[in-house]
Coordinates of C-alpha atoms in Angstrom, one line a residue:
M1 CA -18.9 -67.1 -53.5
I2 CA -19.9 -68.5 -56.8
E3 CA -17.9 -71.6 -57.7
G4 CA -15.1 -71.0 -60.0
M5 CA -15.3 -67.2 -59.7
N6 CA -12.4 -65.4 -58.3
P7 CA -13.2 -61.6 -58.1
S8 CA -9.6 -60.6 -57.7
E9 CA -8.3 -62.4 -60.7
H10 CA -10.6 -64.0 -63.3
L11 CA -13.5 -61.6 -63.4
S12 CA -11.7 -58.2 -63.1
I13 CA -11.0 -56.0 -66.1
Y14 CA -8.6 -53.1 -65.4
P15 CA -7.6 -50.2 -67.7
Q16 CA -4.6 -52.0 -69.0
D17 CA -6.9 -54.8 -70.1
A18 CA -9.1 -52.6 -72.4
H19 CA -8.2 -54.7 -75.4
R20 CA -10.1 -57.7 -74.0
F21 CA -13.4 -56.0 -74.6
S22 CA -13.1 -56.8 -78.3
T23 CA -12.7 -60.5 -77.6
L24 CA -15.2 -61.2 -74.9
S25 CA -18.2 -63.5 -75.8
L26 CA -21.8 -62.9 -74.6
E27 CA -21.4 -66.0 -72.4
E28 CA -18.4 -64.4 -70.7
W29 CA -20.3 -61.2 -70.1
Q30 CA -23.2 -63.2 -68.7
N31 CA -20.8 -65.3 -66.4
G32 CA -19.7 -62.0 -64.8
I33 CA -17.3 -59.1 -65.2
V34 CA -16.0 -56.7 -62.5
F35 CA -14.8 -53.1 -63.1
P36 CA -13.2 -51.0 -60.4
V37 CA -14.3 -47.4 -61.2
N38 CA -13.0 -44.2 -59.8
K39 CA -16.3 -42.4 -59.0
P40 CA -16.1 -38.7 -60.0
L41 CA -16.9 -35.9 -57.6
Q42 CA -20.6 -34.8 -57.5
W43 CA -21.7 -38.1 -59.1
T44 CA -23.9 -40.5 -57.1
S45 CA -23.0 -44.1 -57.2
F46 CA -26.1 -44.8 -59.2
D47 CA -25.0 -42.2 -61.8
V48 CA -22.0 -44.4 -62.5
I49 CA -24.3 -47.5 -63.0
R50 CA -26.7 -45.4 -65.2
K51 CA -23.8 -44.3 -67.3
L52 CA -22.4 -47.8 -67.8
K53 CA -25.6 -49.7 -68.3
P54 CA -26.4 -48.7 -71.9
Q55 CA -22.8 -49.6 -72.9
L56 CA -23.1 -53.2 -71.8
P57 CA -24.3 -56.3 -73.7
V58 CA -26.1 -57.6 -70.6
K59 CA -28.7 -56.0 -68.4
K60 CA -27.5 -56.9 -64.9
I61 CA -25.2 -54.4 -63.2
G62 CA -24.8 -53.2 -59.7
H63 CA -22.2 -51.8 -57.3
A64 CA -20.7 -52.9 -54.0
G65 CA -20.8 -50.0 -51.6
T66 CA -22.4 -46.5 -52.0
L67 CA -20.2 -43.4 -52.0
D68 CA -21.5 -40.0 -51.1
P69 CA -21.7 -37.5 -54.0
L70 CA -18.9 -35.5 -52.5
A71 CA -16.7 -38.6 -52.1
T72 CA -14.5 -39.9 -54.9
G73 CA -12.7 -43.2 -55.3
V74 CA -13.1 -46.9 -55.8
L75 CA -16.6 -48.1 -56.7
V76 CA -16.7 -51.8 -57.5
C77 CA -19.1 -52.4 -60.4
C78 CA -20.4 -55.9 -61.1
V79 CA -21.9 -57.1 -64.3
G80 CA -23.9 -60.3 -65.2
R81 CA -23.6 -63.1 -62.7
A82 CA -20.9 -61.1 -60.8
T83 CA -23.8 -59.2 -59.3
K84 CA -24.2 -62.2 -57.0
L85 CA -20.8 -61.3 -55.6
I86 CA -21.9 -57.9 -54.4
S87 CA -22.5 -59.0 -50.9
T88 CA -19.1 -60.6 -50.8
F89 CA -17.4 -57.4 -52.0
Q90 CA -19.3 -55.4 -49.4
E91 CA -17.8 -57.5 -46.6
H92 CA -14.3 -56.5 -47.7
L93 CA -12.2 -54.0 -45.8
K94 CA -12.2 -50.5 -47.3
V95 CA -9.6 -47.8 -47.0
Y96 CA -10.5 -44.1 -47.1
R97 CA -8.5 -40.9 -47.0
T98 CA -10.2 -37.9 -45.6
T99 CA -9.2 -34.3 -44.9
F100 CA -11.3 -32.3 -42.4
T101 CA -11.3 -29.0 -40.6
F102 CA -11.6 -28.5 -36.9
G103 CA -13.8 -25.7 -35.3
E104 CA -16.8 -25.8 -37.6
T105 CA -19.5 -28.1 -38.8
T106 CA -22.5 -28.4 -41.2
P107 CA -25.8 -30.2 -41.1
S108 CA -24.5 -32.9 -43.6
L109 CA -21.1 -33.0 -41.8
D110 CA -19.4 -32.2 -45.1
R111 CA -19.3 -29.3 -47.6
A112 CA -22.6 -30.3 -49.2
T113 CA -24.3 -27.8 -46.8
P114 CA -23.3 -24.4 -45.4
V115 CA -21.5 -24.1 -42.1
S116 CA -24.1 -24.1 -39.3
Q117 CA -21.9 -23.9 -36.2
T118 CA -18.4 -22.8 -35.3
T119 CA -16.4 -22.9 -32.1
S120 CA -13.2 -21.5 -30.7
W121 CA -10.7 -24.2 -30.0
D122 CA -7.3 -24.6 -28.4
P123 CA -5.8 -27.2 -30.7
V124 CA -4.5 -30.5 -29.1
S125 CA -1.1 -31.8 -30.1
E126 CA -0.8 -34.5 -32.7
S127 CA 0.2 -37.0 -30.0
E128 CA -2.9 -36.1 -28.0
L129 CA -5.1 -36.5 -31.1
E130 CA -3.5 -39.9 -31.7
A131 CA -4.2 -40.9 -28.1
V132 CA -7.9 -40.0 -28.6
I133 CA -8.0 -42.1 -31.8
E134 CA -6.4 -45.1 -30.2
S135 CA -8.5 -45.0 -27.1
Q136 CA -11.9 -44.4 -28.7
F137 CA -11.9 -45.1 -32.4
I138 CA -10.1 -48.4 -33.0
G139 CA -11.9 -51.7 -33.1
T140 CA -15.7 -52.1 -32.9
I141 CA -17.3 -48.7 -32.2
Q142 CA -20.8 -47.3 -32.1
Q143 CA -22.0 -44.8 -34.6
V144 CA -25.3 -42.9 -35.0
P145 CA -26.1 -42.6 -38.7
P146 CA -25.9 -39.0 -40.0
M147 CA -29.2 -37.3 -40.8
Y148 CA -27.9 -36.9 -44.4
S149 CA -27.9 -40.6 -45.2
A150 CA -30.0 -43.2 -46.9
V151 CA -30.9 -45.0 -43.7
K152 CA -34.7 -45.4 -43.3
K153 CA -36.8 -44.2 -40.4
D154 CA -40.5 -44.9 -40.5
G155 CA -40.3 -45.8 -44.2
K156 CA -38.5 -42.5 -45.2
R157 CA -34.8 -41.9 -45.9
L158 CA -33.1 -39.8 -43.3
Y159 CA -32.0 -37.3 -45.9
N160 CA -35.7 -36.6 -46.7
Y161 CA -36.1 -35.4 -43.1
A162 CA -32.8 -33.5 -43.1
R163 CA -33.7 -31.6 -46.2
K164 CA -36.8 -30.3 -44.4
G165 CA -34.7 -29.2 -41.5
E166 CA -36.0 -32.0 -39.3
E167 CA -33.9 -34.2 -37.0
V168 CA -35.2 -37.6 -35.9
E169 CA -34.0 -40.1 -33.3
R170 CA -31.6 -42.7 -34.7
Q171 CA -30.3 -45.9 -33.1
P172 CA -26.5 -46.4 -32.9
R173 CA -25.0 -49.0 -35.1
E174 CA -21.8 -51.0 -34.8
A175 CA -18.9 -50.1 -37.1
Y176 CA -15.4 -51.6 -37.3
I177 CA -12.3 -49.5 -37.6
E178 CA -9.1 -51.6 -38.2
S179 CA -6.8 -48.6 -38.3
C180 CA -6.9 -44.8 -38.3
K181 CA -3.6 -43.0 -39.1
I182 CA -2.9 -39.3 -39.1
L183 CA -1.2 -38.4 -42.4
H184 CA -1.2 -34.6 -41.8
Y185 CA -2.2 -32.3 -38.9
D186 CA -1.5 -28.6 -38.5
G187 CA -3.9 -27.8 -35.6
K188 CA -6.7 -26.7 -38.0
Q189 CA -6.8 -29.3 -40.7
C190 CA -6.2 -33.0 -40.4
T191 CA -5.9 -35.8 -43.0
L192 CA -6.6 -39.4 -41.9
E193 CA -6.2 -42.8 -43.6
I194 CA -8.9 -45.1 -42.3
A195 CA -9.3 -48.8 -42.9
C196 CA -12.8 -50.0 -41.9
G197 CA -15.6 -52.4 -42.4
K198 CA -18.8 -52.0 -44.2
G199 CA -21.4 -49.5 -43.0
T200 CA -18.9 -47.1 -41.5
Y201 CA -19.7 -43.4 -41.9
I202 CA -16.5 -41.4 -42.3
R203 CA -18.4 -38.1 -41.8
T204 CA -19.7 -39.4 -38.4
L205 CA -16.2 -40.7 -37.5
V206 CA -14.8 -37.2 -38.1
D207 CA -17.7 -35.5 -36.2
D208 CA -17.2 -37.9 -33.2
L209 CA -13.4 -37.5 -33.2
A210 CA -13.6 -33.7 -33.3
K211 CA -16.1 -33.7 -30.4
A212 CA -13.9 -36.1 -28.5
A213 CA -11.1 -33.5 -28.9
D214 CA -13.5 -30.8 -27.6
S215 CA -14.1 -29.3 -31.0
L216 CA -16.3 -29.6 -34.1
G217 CA -15.3 -31.0 -37.4
V218 CA -16.4 -31.0 -41.0
V219 CA -15.2 -33.2 -43.9
D220 CA -13.6 -31.3 -46.7
E221 CA -12.5 -34.2 -48.9
L222 CA -13.2 -37.9 -48.9
Q223 CA -11.7 -40.6 -51.2
R224 CA -12.1 -44.4 -51.0
T225 CA -8.6 -45.5 -52.0
K226 CA -9.2 -49.2 -51.7
S227 CA -12.1 -51.7 -51.6
G228 CA -11.1 -55.2 -51.0
P229 CA -8.5 -56.2 -53.6
Y230 CA -9.2 -53.1 -55.8
S231 CA -7.1 -49.9 -55.4
I232 CA -7.5 -46.4 -56.7
D233 CA -4.4 -46.8 -58.8
E234 CA -6.0 -49.5 -60.9
A235 CA -9.5 -48.0 -61.1
W236 CA -11.1 -46.9 -64.4
N237 CA -11.9 -43.3 -65.3
I238 CA -15.6 -43.5 -66.1
H239 CA -15.3 -41.7 -69.4
E240 CA -12.3 -43.9 -70.5
L241 CA -14.3 -47.0 -69.5
C242 CA -17.2 -45.9 -71.6
D243 CA -14.9 -45.3 -74.6
A244 CA -13.3 -48.7 -74.1
L245 CA -16.7 -50.4 -74.0
K246 CA -17.3 -49.2 -77.5
Q247 CA -15.0 -52.0 -78.6
V248 CA -17.5 -54.6 -77.4
L249 CA -18.3 -56.9 -80.3
I250 CA -20.9 -59.6 -79.7
V251 CA -21.5 -62.1 -82.5

């Protein structure tokens, strides 16, 4: 970490701190600012960066952890020298809340693509589902990256193959699941709260969990509720952040 930079205190500007934009100097911007942003539905993570960049008095900006277009939630945006903290933020534990449906799936494992397969299913009990989670999906696990992902194979992103209807071999990768709690389960739909390490694919976790319960599964909703010290409750609405940045006065 950069000496003297504490991302959870000194660098962060939250919605309640909007008044600070009118007092920050160019040097302070260059030294580094961090915004937790609530990424909107259907936006890519880069859409957020592209929206913010013209509003800033410095050129450097990046984010610490990509979210799928159909996912919402905390996207940690780093400005100026705070971009050097991105790798540190990426190592932080992240918390997700996802709702998914048993008995069907799609090529993308979420609602970005049409249902491609269904199956009849005799639902397991909640205690049986908890037992599957505890025995197979806690700690260090192996995940095969989904075809609809940015992982590269022979120089091409997997989603480029997937959009042509092609499926290619992928190597399993390690992922770390600290906890996976059932918040709601009615035999058809399930809502989980998952605390995990970087590089975890929630869509793959849902797919693997459903298969372990002798079914199929597709993600209906996905939200990142926490990324390291930043929670959804203190994240900026992107439009409100852009309005607040209009206060920036650099002499």
